Each structure stands twice: as C-alpha cells, then as structure tokens.
One Martini backbone bead per residue (centre of mass of N, CA, C, O) as a GRO file, in nm:
protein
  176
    1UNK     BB    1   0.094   0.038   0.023
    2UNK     BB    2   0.048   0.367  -0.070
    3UNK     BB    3   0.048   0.696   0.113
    4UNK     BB    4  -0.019   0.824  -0.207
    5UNK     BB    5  -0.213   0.831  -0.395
    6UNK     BB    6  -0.350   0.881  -0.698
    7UNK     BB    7  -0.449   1.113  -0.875
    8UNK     BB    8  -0.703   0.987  -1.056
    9UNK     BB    9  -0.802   0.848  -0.818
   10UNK     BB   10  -0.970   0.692  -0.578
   11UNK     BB   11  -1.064   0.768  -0.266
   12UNK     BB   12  -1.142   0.751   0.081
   13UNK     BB   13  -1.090   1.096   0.025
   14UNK     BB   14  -1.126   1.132  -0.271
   15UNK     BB   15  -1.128   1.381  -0.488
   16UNK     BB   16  -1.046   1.586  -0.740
   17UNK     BB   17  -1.172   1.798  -0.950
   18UNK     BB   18  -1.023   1.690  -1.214
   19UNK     BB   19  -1.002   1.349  -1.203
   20UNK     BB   20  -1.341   1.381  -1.372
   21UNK     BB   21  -1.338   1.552  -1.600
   22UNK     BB   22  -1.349   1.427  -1.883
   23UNK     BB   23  -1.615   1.266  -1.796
   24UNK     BB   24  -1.800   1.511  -1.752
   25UNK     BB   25  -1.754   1.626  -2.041
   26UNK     BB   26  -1.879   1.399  -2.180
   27UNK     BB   27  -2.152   1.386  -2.091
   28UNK     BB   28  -2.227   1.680  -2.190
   29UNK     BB   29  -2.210   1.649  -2.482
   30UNK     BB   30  -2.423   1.422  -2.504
   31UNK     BB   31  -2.623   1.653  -2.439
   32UNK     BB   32  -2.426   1.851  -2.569
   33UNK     BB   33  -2.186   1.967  -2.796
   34UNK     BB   34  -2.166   2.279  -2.678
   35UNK     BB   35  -2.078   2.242  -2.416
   36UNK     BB   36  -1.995   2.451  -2.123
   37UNK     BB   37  -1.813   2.533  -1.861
   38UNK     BB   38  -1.917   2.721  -1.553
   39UNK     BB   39  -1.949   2.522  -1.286
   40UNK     BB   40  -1.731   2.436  -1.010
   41UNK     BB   41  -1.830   2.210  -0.711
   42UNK     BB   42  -1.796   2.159  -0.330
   43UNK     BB   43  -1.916   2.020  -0.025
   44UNK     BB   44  -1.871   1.946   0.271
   45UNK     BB   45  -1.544   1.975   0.291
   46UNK     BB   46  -1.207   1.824   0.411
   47UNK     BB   47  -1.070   1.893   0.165
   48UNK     BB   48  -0.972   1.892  -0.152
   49UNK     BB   49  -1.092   1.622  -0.131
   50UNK     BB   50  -1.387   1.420  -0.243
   51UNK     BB   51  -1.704   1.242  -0.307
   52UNK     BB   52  -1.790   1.503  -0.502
   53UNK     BB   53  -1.880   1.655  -0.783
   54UNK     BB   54  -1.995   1.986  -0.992
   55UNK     BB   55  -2.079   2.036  -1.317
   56UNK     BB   56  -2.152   2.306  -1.478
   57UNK     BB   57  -2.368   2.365  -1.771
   58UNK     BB   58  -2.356   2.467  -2.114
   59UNK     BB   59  -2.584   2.580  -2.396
   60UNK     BB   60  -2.558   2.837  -2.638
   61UNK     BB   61  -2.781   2.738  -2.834
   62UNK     BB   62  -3.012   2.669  -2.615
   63UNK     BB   63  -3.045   2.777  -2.347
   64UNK     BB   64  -2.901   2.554  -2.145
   65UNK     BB   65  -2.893   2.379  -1.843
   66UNK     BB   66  -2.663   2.143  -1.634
   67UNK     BB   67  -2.547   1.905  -1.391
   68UNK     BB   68  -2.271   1.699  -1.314
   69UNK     BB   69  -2.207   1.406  -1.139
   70UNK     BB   70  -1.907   1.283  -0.926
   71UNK     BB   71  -1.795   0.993  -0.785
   72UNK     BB   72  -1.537   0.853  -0.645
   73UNK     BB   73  -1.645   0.576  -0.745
   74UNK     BB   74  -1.722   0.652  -1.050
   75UNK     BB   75  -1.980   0.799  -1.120
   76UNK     BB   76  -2.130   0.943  -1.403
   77UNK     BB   77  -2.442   1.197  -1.363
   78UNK     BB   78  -2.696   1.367  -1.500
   79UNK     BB   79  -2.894   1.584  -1.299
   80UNK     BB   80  -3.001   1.767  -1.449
   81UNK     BB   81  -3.266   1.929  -1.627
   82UNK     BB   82  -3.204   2.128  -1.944
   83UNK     BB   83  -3.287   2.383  -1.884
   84UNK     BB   84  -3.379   2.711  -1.934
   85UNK     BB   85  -3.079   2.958  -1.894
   86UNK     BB   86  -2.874   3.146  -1.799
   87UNK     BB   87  -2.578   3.257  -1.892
   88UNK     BB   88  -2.252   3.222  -1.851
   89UNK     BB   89  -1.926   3.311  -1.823
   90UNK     BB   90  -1.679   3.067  -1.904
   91UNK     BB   91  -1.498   2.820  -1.789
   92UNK     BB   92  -1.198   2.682  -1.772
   93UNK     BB   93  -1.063   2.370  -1.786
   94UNK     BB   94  -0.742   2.440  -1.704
   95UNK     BB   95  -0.765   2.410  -1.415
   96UNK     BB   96  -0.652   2.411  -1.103
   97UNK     BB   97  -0.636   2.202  -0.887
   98UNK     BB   98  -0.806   2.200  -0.555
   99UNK     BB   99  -0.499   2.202  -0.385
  100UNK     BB  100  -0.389   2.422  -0.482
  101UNK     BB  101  -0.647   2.652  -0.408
  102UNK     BB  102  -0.588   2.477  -0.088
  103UNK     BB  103  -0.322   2.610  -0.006
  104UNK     BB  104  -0.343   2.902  -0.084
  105UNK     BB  105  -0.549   2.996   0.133
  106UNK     BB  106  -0.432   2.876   0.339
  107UNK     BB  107  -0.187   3.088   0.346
  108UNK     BB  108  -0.417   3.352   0.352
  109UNK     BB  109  -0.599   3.242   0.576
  110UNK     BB  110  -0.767   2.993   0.545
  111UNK     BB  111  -1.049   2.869   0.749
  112UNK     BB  112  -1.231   2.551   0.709
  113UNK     BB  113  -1.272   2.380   0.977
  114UNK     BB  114  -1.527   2.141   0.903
  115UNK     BB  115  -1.575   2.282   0.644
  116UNK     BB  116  -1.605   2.302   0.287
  117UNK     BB  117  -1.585   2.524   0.005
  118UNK     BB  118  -1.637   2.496  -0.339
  119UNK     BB  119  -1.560   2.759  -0.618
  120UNK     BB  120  -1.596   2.756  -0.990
  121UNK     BB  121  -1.592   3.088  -1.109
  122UNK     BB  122  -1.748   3.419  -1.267
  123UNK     BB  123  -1.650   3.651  -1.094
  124UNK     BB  124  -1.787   3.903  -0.883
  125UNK     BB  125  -1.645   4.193  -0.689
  126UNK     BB  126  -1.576   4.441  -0.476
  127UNK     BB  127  -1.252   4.335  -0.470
  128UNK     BB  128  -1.276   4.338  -0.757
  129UNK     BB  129  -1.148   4.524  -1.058
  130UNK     BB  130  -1.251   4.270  -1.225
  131UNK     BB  131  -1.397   4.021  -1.377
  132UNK     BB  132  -1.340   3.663  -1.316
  133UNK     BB  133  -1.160   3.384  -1.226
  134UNK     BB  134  -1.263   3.172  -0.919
  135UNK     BB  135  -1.125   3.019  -0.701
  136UNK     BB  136  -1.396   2.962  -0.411
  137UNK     BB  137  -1.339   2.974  -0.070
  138UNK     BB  138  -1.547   2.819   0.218
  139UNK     BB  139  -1.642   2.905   0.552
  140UNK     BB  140  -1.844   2.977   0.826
  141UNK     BB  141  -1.622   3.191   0.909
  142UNK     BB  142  -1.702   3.340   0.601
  143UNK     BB  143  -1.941   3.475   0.791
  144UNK     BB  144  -2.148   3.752   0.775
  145UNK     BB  145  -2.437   3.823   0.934
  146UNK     BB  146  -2.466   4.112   0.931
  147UNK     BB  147  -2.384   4.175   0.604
  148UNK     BB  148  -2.520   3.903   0.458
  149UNK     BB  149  -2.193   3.754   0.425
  150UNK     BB  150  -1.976   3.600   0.194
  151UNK     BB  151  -1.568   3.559   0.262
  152UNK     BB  152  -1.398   3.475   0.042
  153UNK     BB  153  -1.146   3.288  -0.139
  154UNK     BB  154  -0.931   3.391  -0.406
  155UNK     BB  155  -0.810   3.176  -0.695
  156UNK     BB  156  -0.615   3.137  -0.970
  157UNK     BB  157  -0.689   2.940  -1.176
  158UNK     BB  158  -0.419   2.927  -1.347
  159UNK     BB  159  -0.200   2.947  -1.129
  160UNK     BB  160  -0.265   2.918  -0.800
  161UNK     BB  161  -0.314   3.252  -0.692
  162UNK     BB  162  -0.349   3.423  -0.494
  163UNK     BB  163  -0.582   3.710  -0.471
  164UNK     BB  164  -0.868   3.780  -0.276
  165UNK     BB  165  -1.058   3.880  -0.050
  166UNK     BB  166  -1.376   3.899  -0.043
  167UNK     BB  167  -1.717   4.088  -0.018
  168UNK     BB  168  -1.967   3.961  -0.075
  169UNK     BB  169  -2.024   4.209  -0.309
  170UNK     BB  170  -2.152   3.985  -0.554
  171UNK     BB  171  -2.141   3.861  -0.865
  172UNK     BB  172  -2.220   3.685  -1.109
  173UNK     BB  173  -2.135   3.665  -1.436
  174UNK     BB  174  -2.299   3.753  -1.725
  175UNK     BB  175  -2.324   3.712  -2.045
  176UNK     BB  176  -2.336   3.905  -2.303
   0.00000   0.00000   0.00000
C-alpha cells in the first residue's frame, strides 16, 4: 500500500476536481454538443479532495443548462433539468486541481474549519477590480451574518496564486 494515493484514482479520500473531469466533460458534450463549463463545486469538503464534484455545463445553442455529478466511487451522471436558463461566462477547463487552491487559500489565512466550500466560477466582486475567474473556498468562519455575507478567498483557476479576500459583495457575471 503506497501512502499517497494516485492523483487520478478515487480513493477514500475522495477525489480531486480535476480527477474525472474529462469524463464529466465527456457525459456533458452526450447531453450537448455544444456543452462549456459554467461552475464546478462541493460542499462539506474537509479538504482539497472529496467524494463527489458538481460541474454546471451549459449549452450556448440551446440557453439551457445542466449539471453532472461525478462521484469518488466512480460514476458520472447527468442529475441536471436541461432547462433554458441564463448563460453565465464560461469558466476554462484548464483550471488548476482543487489541492492547489486549497493550499493557496490556505497560506492567505483561510481557515476550513469543519467543513469547506469549493466554487470555480466567474466572480464579479467588490474586491475584485474586474470581473474574472476564481477558484472561491469558503467556510462557516467566513459568513458574516451581520452584513449578510459570505467573504470567500479567491484564487486564480490559471495560476494557483491567491488573488483576494473577497467582500461578499458582487454576483457571478452574465455572459454578455
């Protein structure tokens, strides 16, 4: 038994974001042709890796959209409507694996707690001098319930380089 799981494999750990994206990619194009990576999340993560990852696809041509679910265990499955829905600004599939942006988020001060939010989506915030893409973690620590915000921790989906404390304060952007 080797101590560090394989980067692609599941394991009981969970998987990584990355792990079975093309196969999420791949059940996504069945559904449309046409399919672009909208938002990949999961929730109540306890670190970088988790059993299950939520990729929103949409479908330029048609304005609907869907959502695959992969879990660690291995399988991959449209759980999406397919309804028409607002097209948002896709996010590149290039982005850098969960691990990363949680190690970055990590050195920035972000603290996990029990459990973690992951969202690769993109961000318009007030914090941000325009809108971009941004692998955003969050945890219970970062709601502030008076101003009826949560202020994740962005990190740059190209790069892995932590860019700012978000202000809770913005939406994701519409494609224009």
């Amino acid at each position: 038994c080797s101590s560090s799981p394989a980067p692609e494999a599941g394991s009981e750990e969970g998987i990584t974001a990355r792990a079975m994206l093309g196969q999420a990619l791949a059940e996504a194009r069945k559904w449309q042709p046409d399919a672009e990576l909208a938002v990949v999340t999961t929730s109540l993560a306890e670190g970088p890796r988790h059993a299950f990852w939520f990729y929103d696809m949409q479908s330029p041509s048609t304005s609907t959209c869907t959502r695959i679910r992969v879990l660690a265990k291995g399988s991959v499955e449209n759980v999406g409507s397919g309804d028409e829905c607002l097209l948002m600004k896709p996010v590149s599939p290039d982005f850098v694996d969960s691990p990363v942006a949680w190690e970055a988020a990590r050195a920035a001060g972000f603290e996990p707690g029990d459990s973690a939010q992951f969202g690769l989506r993109f961000q318009r915030d007030e914090a941000l001098p325009a809108p971009r893409e941004c692998w955003v973690l969050w945890s219970d620590a970062d709601g502030d319930e008076a101003a009826g915000v949560i202020r994740g921790w962005c990190v740059d989906p190209a790069t892995g380089q932590f860019v700012t404390r978000l202000s809770g304060k913005g939406r994701q952007e519409p494609a224009g």
